Coordinates of C-alpha atoms and ligand atoms in Angstrom, one line a residue:
M1 CA 102.9 126.5 72.8
D2 CA 103.3 127.2 76.5
L3 CA 101.2 130.4 76.7
T4 CA 100.4 131.9 80.1
F5 CA 97.6 134.4 80.9
H6 CA 96.6 136.7 83.8
V7 CA 93.1 138.1 84.4
Q8 CA 92.7 141.2 86.6
T9 CA 89.2 141.7 87.7
Y10 CA 87.4 144.9 89.1
G11 CA 83.9 145.4 90.2
C12 CA 80.9 143.4 91.0
Q13 CA 80.2 139.6 91.4
M14 CA 78.8 139.7 87.8
N15 CA 82.3 140.7 86.5
K16 CA 84.0 138.1 88.8
H17 CA 81.8 135.5 87.3
D18 CA 82.5 136.7 83.8
S19 CA 86.2 136.4 84.7
E20 CA 85.7 132.8 85.6
R21 CA 84.4 132.2 82.0
V22 CA 87.5 133.9 80.7
Y23 CA 89.6 131.5 82.7
G24 CA 87.5 128.7 81.2
V25 CA 87.8 129.9 77.7
L26 CA 91.5 130.4 77.6
E27 CA 92.4 127.2 79.6
N28 CA 90.2 125.5 77.0
M29 CA 92.6 126.8 74.3
G30 CA 95.5 125.3 76.2
A31 CA 96.8 128.5 78.0
T32 CA 97.9 128.3 81.7
A33 CA 96.8 130.9 84.3
V34 CA 99.5 132.7 86.2
D35 CA 99.2 135.0 89.3
T36 CA 101.0 138.1 88.1
I37 CA 101.1 140.3 85.1
E38 CA 104.9 140.0 84.8
Q39 CA 104.6 136.3 84.2
A40 CA 101.8 136.5 81.7
D41 CA 102.1 136.5 77.9
V42 CA 98.4 137.6 77.6
V43 CA 96.9 140.1 80.1
I44 CA 93.2 140.6 80.4
F45 CA 91.5 143.4 82.3
M46 CA 87.9 142.8 83.4
T47 CA 86.9 146.3 84.1
C48 CA 84.1 148.2 86.0
C49 CA 82.8 151.7 85.2
V50 CA 80.3 152.0 88.1
R51 CA 82.5 154.6 89.9
E52 CA 85.3 156.9 88.4
A53 CA 88.2 155.6 90.5
A54 CA 88.3 152.2 88.8
D55 CA 88.0 153.9 85.4
V56 CA 91.1 156.1 86.0
R57 CA 93.1 153.3 87.5
L58 CA 92.5 151.1 84.4
Y59 CA 93.9 153.6 82.0
G60 CA 97.0 154.1 84.2
Q61 CA 97.5 150.3 84.5
V62 CA 97.3 149.6 80.9
A63 CA 99.5 152.6 79.9
S64 CA 102.2 151.5 82.5
M65 CA 102.4 148.0 80.8
K66 CA 103.9 149.5 77.7
N67 CA 107.5 149.1 78.9
L68 CA 107.1 145.9 80.9
P69 CA 109.7 143.4 79.8
M70 CA 108.4 139.9 78.6
R71 CA 108.9 136.9 80.9
E72 CA 111.9 134.6 80.1
G73 CA 110.7 131.7 77.9
S74 CA 107.6 133.4 76.6
P75 CA 106.6 131.9 73.2
L76 CA 105.6 135.5 72.1
H77 CA 107.8 138.4 71.3
K78 CA 105.3 140.9 72.6
R79 CA 102.8 140.8 75.5
I80 CA 99.1 140.9 74.3
V81 CA 96.9 143.2 76.3
A82 CA 93.0 143.0 76.3
V83 CA 90.4 145.1 78.0
G84 CA 86.8 143.6 78.6
G85 CA 84.0 144.1 81.0
C86 CA 82.1 147.4 81.4
I87 CA 84.7 149.8 80.2
G88 CA 85.3 147.7 77.1
Q89 CA 81.6 147.7 76.4
R90 CA 81.2 151.4 77.0
D91 CA 84.3 152.8 75.2
G92 CA 84.8 150.1 72.6
E93 CA 87.4 150.8 70.0
K94 CA 87.8 154.4 71.3
L95 CA 90.0 152.8 73.8
F96 CA 92.7 152.2 71.0
E97 CA 93.0 156.0 70.5
A98 CA 93.9 156.6 74.2
L99 CA 95.8 153.4 74.6
P100 CA 97.7 152.8 71.3
H101 CA 99.5 149.7 72.5
L102 CA 96.3 148.0 73.5
N103 CA 95.6 144.8 71.3
V104 CA 92.1 143.7 72.0
V105 CA 88.8 145.2 73.3
F106 CA 85.8 143.1 73.9
G107 CA 82.4 143.7 75.2
T108 CA 80.4 142.1 78.1
Q109 CA 78.7 139.8 75.6
N110 CA 81.8 138.8 73.5
L111 CA 83.6 136.4 75.8
A112 CA 83.2 133.5 73.4
S113 CA 85.1 135.4 70.7
L114 CA 88.1 136.3 73.0
P115 CA 90.5 133.5 71.6
T116 CA 89.7 134.5 68.0
L117 CA 90.4 138.1 68.8
L118 CA 93.6 137.4 70.7
L119 CA 94.9 135.2 67.9
A120 CA 93.9 137.6 65.1
S121 CA 95.5 140.5 66.9
Y122 CA 98.8 138.6 67.4
N123 CA 99.0 137.0 64.0
E124 CA 98.0 140.1 62.0
G125 CA 99.7 142.6 64.4
T126 CA 96.4 144.6 64.3
Q127 CA 94.1 145.9 67.0
Q128 CA 90.9 143.8 67.4
G129 CA 87.6 145.0 68.8
E130 CA 84.2 143.3 69.2
I131 CA 81.3 145.0 71.1
L132 CA 77.8 143.4 70.7
K133 CA 75.0 145.7 71.8
T134 CA 72.8 143.0 73.0
S135 CA 72.6 139.3 72.9
D136 CA 70.4 136.7 74.3
D137 CA 73.2 134.4 74.9
F138 CA 74.4 133.9 78.5
S139 CA 78.0 133.6 79.1
S140 CA 77.1 130.6 81.2
T141 CA 77.1 128.3 78.1
L142 CA 80.8 128.7 78.0
P143 CA 83.4 126.6 79.8
T144 CA 84.2 127.9 83.2
T145 CA 87.0 127.6 85.8
R146 CA 85.4 128.6 89.1
E147 CA 87.4 130.6 91.6
H148 CA 86.3 128.3 94.4
F149 CA 85.4 124.6 94.0
W150 CA 82.9 124.9 96.8
A151 CA 80.9 128.0 95.6
A152 CA 79.3 128.9 92.3
W153 CA 77.8 132.2 91.0
L154 CA 74.9 131.5 88.7
P155 CA 73.6 134.5 86.6
I156 CA 69.8 134.4 86.1
T157 CA 69.5 137.9 84.5
V158 CA 71.7 140.3 82.8
G159 CA 71.1 144.0 82.2
C160 CA 68.9 146.4 84.2
N161 CA 65.7 148.3 83.3
N162 CA 65.7 150.8 86.2
Y163 CA 67.7 153.7 85.2
C164 CA 68.5 155.0 88.6
T165 CA 69.8 158.5 87.8
Y166 CA 73.4 158.0 89.1
C167 CA 73.9 154.6 87.5
I168 CA 75.8 153.7 84.3
V169 CA 74.9 150.0 84.4
P170 CA 71.8 150.0 82.3
H171 CA 73.7 152.1 79.7
V172 CA 76.5 149.5 79.6
R173 CA 74.9 146.1 80.4
G174 CA 71.7 146.9 78.4
K175 CA 68.1 146.0 79.0
E176 CA 67.2 143.1 81.3
R177 CA 67.2 139.6 79.9
S178 CA 66.2 136.6 81.9
R179 CA 67.7 133.2 81.4
A180 CA 65.3 130.2 80.8
M181 CA 64.4 128.5 84.0
E182 CA 65.4 125.0 82.8
D183 CA 68.8 126.2 81.9
I184 CA 69.2 127.7 85.5
V185 CA 68.0 124.6 87.2
K186 CA 70.2 122.3 84.9
E187 CA 73.4 124.4 85.8
A188 CA 72.4 124.4 89.5
Q189 CA 71.9 120.6 89.5
H190 CA 75.3 120.2 87.7
Y191 CA 77.0 122.2 90.6
V192 CA 75.2 120.1 93.2
D193 CA 76.4 116.9 91.5
A194 CA 79.9 118.3 91.4
G195 CA 79.9 118.8 95.2
V196 CA 79.4 122.6 95.2
K197 CA 78.1 123.8 98.7
E198 CA 76.9 127.3 98.0
I199 CA 75.1 128.8 94.9
T200 CA 74.6 132.5 94.6
L201 CA 72.0 133.5 92.0
L202 CA 73.2 136.7 90.2
G203 CA 71.5 139.6 88.5
Q204 CA 71.5 143.4 88.7
N205 CA 67.9 143.0 90.0
V206 CA 67.0 139.3 90.5
N207 CA 63.6 140.3 91.9
S208 CA 62.5 141.3 88.4
Y209 CA 63.3 137.9 86.9
G210 CA 61.0 136.6 84.3
R211 CA 59.2 139.7 83.1
D212 CA 60.5 139.2 79.6
L213 CA 59.7 135.5 79.5
Y214 CA 56.8 133.6 78.1
G215 CA 54.7 132.0 80.9
K216 CA 56.3 134.4 83.4
P217 CA 58.2 132.1 85.9
R218 CA 59.1 134.6 88.7
F219 CA 62.0 134.8 91.0
D220 CA 60.2 133.0 93.8
D221 CA 59.8 130.1 91.4
I222 CA 63.4 130.1 90.6
L223 CA 64.3 130.1 94.3
E224 CA 61.9 127.1 94.9
A225 CA 63.4 125.1 91.9
V226 CA 67.0 125.8 92.7
A227 CA 66.4 124.9 96.4
Q228 CA 65.0 121.6 95.3
T229 CA 68.2 120.6 93.6
G230 CA 69.4 120.0 97.2
I231 CA 72.1 122.7 97.3
E232 CA 73.3 123.1 100.8
R233 CA 73.3 126.9 100.8
L234 CA 71.5 129.2 98.5
R235 CA 71.9 133.0 98.3
F236 CA 71.1 135.7 95.8
A237 CA 72.3 139.2 94.9
T238 CA 71.2 141.8 94.3
S239 CA 67.7 143.0 95.0
H240 CA 65.7 146.1 94.3
P241 CA 63.3 147.1 97.1
K242 CA 60.6 148.1 94.6
D243 CA 60.4 144.5 93.2
L244 CA 60.9 142.4 96.4
T245 CA 57.5 140.5 96.5
D246 CA 55.8 138.7 99.4
G247 CA 56.3 135.6 97.4
V248 CA 60.0 135.9 97.7
I249 CA 59.9 137.0 101.3
D250 CA 57.9 133.8 102.1
K251 CA 60.6 131.7 100.7
F252 CA 62.8 132.8 103.6
A253 CA 60.2 131.2 105.9
H254 CA 60.0 127.9 104.0
L255 CA 63.1 127.0 102.2
E256 CA 65.6 125.6 104.7
N257 CA 68.6 126.0 102.3
L258 CA 67.9 129.6 101.5
M259 CA 70.3 131.3 103.9
P260 CA 69.0 133.8 106.5
Y261 CA 70.7 136.8 104.8
L262 CA 69.4 139.5 102.5
H263 CA 71.2 142.2 100.7
L264 CA 68.7 145.0 100.1
P265 CA 70.2 148.3 98.8
A266 CA 68.6 151.3 100.4
Q267 CA 71.0 154.0 98.7
S268 CA 69.7 156.7 101.0
G269 CA 67.4 157.2 104.0
S270 CA 65.9 160.4 102.6
N271 CA 62.7 160.3 100.5
R272 CA 63.7 163.5 98.8
V273 CA 67.0 161.9 97.6
L274 CA 65.4 158.6 96.8
K275 CA 63.0 160.4 94.4
R276 CA 65.8 162.2 92.6
M277 CA 67.6 158.9 92.4
N278 CA 64.5 157.5 90.7
R279 CA 64.5 154.5 93.1
S280 CA 60.6 154.3 93.0
Y281 CA 60.2 153.5 96.7
T282 CA 59.9 155.5 99.9
I283 CA 61.9 154.8 103.0
E284 CA 58.7 153.9 104.7
H285 CA 58.1 151.2 102.2
Y286 CA 61.8 150.0 102.7
R287 CA 61.2 149.8 106.5
E288 CA 57.9 147.8 105.9
L289 CA 59.7 145.3 103.6
I290 CA 62.5 144.9 106.3
A291 CA 59.8 144.2 109.0
K292 CA 58.2 141.6 106.7
V293 CA 61.4 140.0 106.1
K294 CA 62.2 139.8 109.8
Q295 CA 58.8 138.3 110.4
A296 CA 59.4 135.5 107.9
C297 CA 62.9 134.9 109.1
P298 CA 63.5 136.0 112.6
G299 CA 67.1 137.0 113.1
I300 CA 68.0 137.4 109.5
A301 CA 71.1 139.3 108.7
L302 CA 70.9 142.3 106.4
S303 CA 73.3 144.2 104.3
T304 CA 72.9 147.4 102.0
D305 CA 74.4 149.7 99.6
I306 CA 74.5 153.5 100.4
I307 CA 75.5 156.4 98.3
V308 CA 76.9 159.5 100.3
G309 CA 76.9 162.9 98.5
F310 CA 74.4 162.4 95.9
P311 CA 73.9 165.9 94.1
G312 CA 72.0 168.2 96.4
E313 CA 72.1 165.9 99.5
T314 CA 71.5 168.2 102.5
E315 CA 72.7 167.7 106.1
E316 CA 69.0 166.6 106.8
D317 CA 69.0 164.0 104.0
F318 CA 72.4 162.7 105.2
Q319 CA 71.1 162.5 108.8
A320 CA 68.1 160.4 107.6
T321 CA 70.6 157.9 106.0
Y322 CA 72.7 157.9 109.2
D323 CA 69.6 157.2 111.3
L324 CA 68.6 154.3 108.9
I325 CA 72.0 152.6 109.3
D326 CA 71.8 153.1 113.1
E327 CA 68.4 151.5 113.1
M328 CA 68.9 148.5 110.8
K329 CA 72.1 147.2 112.4
Y330 CA 73.4 145.9 109.0
N331 CA 75.9 143.2 109.1
Q332 CA 77.5 144.9 106.2
V333 CA 77.2 148.3 104.5
F334 CA 78.8 148.9 101.1
S335 CA 79.0 152.7 101.2
F336 CA 80.1 154.7 98.3
I337 CA 80.9 158.4 97.8
Y338 CA 78.8 159.5 94.8
S339 CA 80.8 159.5 91.6
K340 CA 79.7 161.4 88.6
R341 CA 79.2 159.2 85.5
E342 CA 78.9 160.9 82.1
G343 CA 75.7 159.9 80.3
T344 CA 73.5 159.6 83.4
P345 CA 70.9 162.3 84.3
A346 CA 72.5 163.1 87.7
A347 CA 75.8 164.1 85.9
R348 CA 74.0 167.2 84.7
W349 CA 73.0 168.3 88.1
D350 CA 75.1 170.8 90.0
D351 CA 76.0 170.2 93.5
P352 CA 77.1 173.1 95.7
T353 CA 78.3 170.7 98.6
P354 CA 82.1 170.9 99.1
H355 CA 84.1 167.8 98.9
D356 CA 85.3 167.9 102.4
V357 CA 81.8 168.1 103.7
I358 CA 80.9 165.0 101.7
H359 CA 84.1 163.1 103.0
A360 CA 83.2 164.2 106.6
R361 CA 79.7 162.7 106.1
F362 CA 81.2 159.5 104.7
D363 CA 83.5 159.2 107.7
R364 CA 80.7 159.8 110.2
L365 CA 78.6 157.2 108.5
L366 CA 81.4 154.6 109.0
E367 CA 81.0 155.0 112.7
A368 CA 77.2 153.9 112.4
V369 CA 78.2 151.2 110.1
A370 CA 80.7 149.7 112.6
R371 CA 78.3 149.9 115.5
G372 CA 75.7 148.1 113.3
A373 CA 78.2 145.4 112.3
H374 CA 79.1 144.8 115.9
A375 CA 75.5 144.5 116.9
S376 CA 74.9 142.1 114.1
N377 CA 77.8 139.9 115.1
Q378 CA 76.7 140.0 118.7
T379 CA 73.6 138.1 117.9
A380 CA 75.8 135.0 117.3
Q381 CA 77.8 135.3 120.6
D382 CA 77.7 132.1 122.6
T383 CA 75.9 130.1 119.8
D384 CA 77.2 127.2 117.7
Q385 CA 77.4 127.9 113.9
L386 CA 77.9 125.9 110.9
V387 CA 80.8 127.6 109.0
L388 CA 81.7 127.1 105.5
V389 CA 85.5 127.4 105.4
E390 CA 86.9 129.7 102.8
G391 CA 90.6 130.0 103.7
T392 CA 92.8 131.3 106.3
S393 CA 93.3 134.7 107.9
K394 CA 95.6 137.1 106.0
R395 CA 97.5 137.9 109.2
D396 CA 97.6 134.3 110.7
E397 CA 97.7 131.2 108.5
R398 CA 96.9 129.0 111.5
M399 CA 93.5 130.8 111.7
L400 CA 90.7 129.5 109.6
V401 CA 88.2 131.9 108.1
G402 CA 84.6 131.0 106.9
K403 CA 81.0 132.2 106.8
T404 CA 78.0 131.3 108.9
P405 CA 74.6 130.9 107.3
H406 CA 74.0 134.6 108.3
N407 CA 77.2 135.5 106.3
H408 CA 79.0 136.5 109.4
T409 CA 82.8 136.1 108.8
T410 CA 84.1 133.7 111.5
H411 CA 87.8 133.1 112.6
F412 CA 88.8 129.9 114.4
P413 CA 92.1 128.1 115.1
L414 CA 93.3 125.3 112.8
P415 CA 93.9 122.3 114.9
E416 CA 97.6 121.5 115.3
N417 CA 97.8 118.3 113.4
K418 CA 95.7 119.6 110.4
T419 CA 96.2 121.8 107.4
L420 CA 93.9 124.2 105.5
D421 CA 93.3 121.5 102.9
D422 CA 91.6 119.3 105.4
F423 CA 88.9 122.0 105.8
L424 CA 88.7 124.2 102.7
G425 CA 85.2 124.1 101.2
T426 CA 83.8 122.1 104.1
I427 CA 81.1 123.0 106.7
V428 CA 82.2 122.7 110.3
N429 CA 80.6 123.4 113.6
V430 CA 82.1 126.3 115.5
H431 CA 81.3 127.7 118.9
I432 CA 81.3 131.5 118.9
D433 CA 83.2 132.9 121.9
E434 CA 83.5 136.4 121.0
A435 CA 81.9 139.1 118.6
K436 CA 84.4 141.6 117.3
T437 CA 83.3 144.5 115.2
W438 CA 83.9 143.0 111.8
Y439 CA 84.1 139.2 112.6
L440 CA 83.3 136.5 115.0
K441 CA 85.9 134.5 116.9
G442 CA 85.3 130.9 118.0
H443 CA 86.6 127.4 118.3
L444 CA 85.9 124.1 116.4
I445 CA 83.6 121.7 118.2
G446 CA 82.9 118.0 117.6
Q447 CA 86.3 117.4 116.0
Ligands
LIG1 N1 78.5 156.6 92.4 C1 78.5 155.9 93.6 N2 78.0 154.8 93.8 C2 77.4 154.2 92.8 N3 76.8 153.0 92.7 C3 76.2 152.9 91.4 N4 76.4 153.9 90.8 C4 77.2 154.8 91.6 C5 77.8 156.1 91.3 N5 77.7 156.7 90.2 C6 76.7 152.1 93.8 C7 75.2 151.8 94.3 C8 74.9 150.4 93.8 C9 76.3 149.9 93.8 C10 76.6 148.5 93.1 O1 77.2 150.9 93.4 O2 75.2 151.9 95.6 O3 74.0 149.8 94.5
LIG2 FE1 72.0 150.7 88.6 FE2 69.6 151.1 89.7 FE3 69.9 149.0 87.8 FE4 71.1 148.8 90.3 S1 68.9 149.0 89.9 S2 72.1 148.4 88.3 S3 71.6 150.9 90.8 S4 70.1 151.3 87.5

């Protein structure tokens, strides 16, 4: 049977990684991935509920599929629609009430059951749901089809024990569980042997790795062990400032393949707000950490997450965040307007601040973000950089795009007699001629 499927993914890297497992599982059962919903017999939404916008969009998108005609030549008489990821986990079979033509709902730990659920739903014409509350299984034991052959995401923990007052993640992904160190190293070695150039270790808070394990291997032990597999580029995401240890910081000084780039979410520059967010650190501590990191790894590039408009944020609180962004010169800032999530403590707190004031703050912050990104890019001006090629520019297909060790996006012309395939997934030497606000421009050298 020539069955086609399409996966639509929202949200964080963990979700993108879970989608790679969905590709693996469905290709394993003989189905073929296609690029659009229209061409697909089976459509799977891998959802995110961290902020409200994605939530609302999902309901709209699934509802709008009701009247979509089947593709010509489909072996099915009716399209199968499935919802997984965080909304699947949170809402479970309640989704069937709101979306009567939805066929399958599965939780974040039920990827392995997906083929069975899809088949049962189709054969029996019933709605099928499976939501496990917790499981010690990692989806990484499932087959996978990686999005890029040169890069791999490798989950080391799932769940989160932190309960930041705005955040739905611990309510959906459960308490933190760490994967056995030998499984992590085995998977990393497998990627190295398969020619993967870059591994990103994943977890909601990789720094607290191992607290639930016997013998307590810690995150710095994982970094050391994975670095020893000989992977060319090692990265990790995401970190919590309260758990970033000296041992981990020290690895930036000693592991050559640990890339000089750290994503360290600050969320706010104001101690009053940090306290209400239950972040368990002060902004002074955050600054000290950054100073230590810079000492261990001079020139390290930084990025962060920021929430604007947390309930009760004053002009003074916002100014403290603005000043932090101006000072840190982040390469990248993922800034979000606060989004109320039912079931979290902050959802019960009133906020008198008008929407337009919050939006104006957000826009103002973006000016500081742009200044910081430009300053970060300028540190690479007139240097030679090793760039891992990831594709071509959306606007110009003769322009290659890739990342430096510092994670700076770099554009450079494709030589005339070459194609993207000659470069994709390889590391090349590029001289940086110009630092733009959001990217670097350069030219290939030594070719
Ligand atoms: N509203 C806005 N942003 C949020 N984040 C998490 N929860 C919310 C929320 N309710 C942001 C945080 C986190 C990132 C992944 O998403 O900045 O670090
Ligand atoms: Fe959410 Fe905080 Fe856990 Fe990050 S550390 S996933 S923001 S609760």
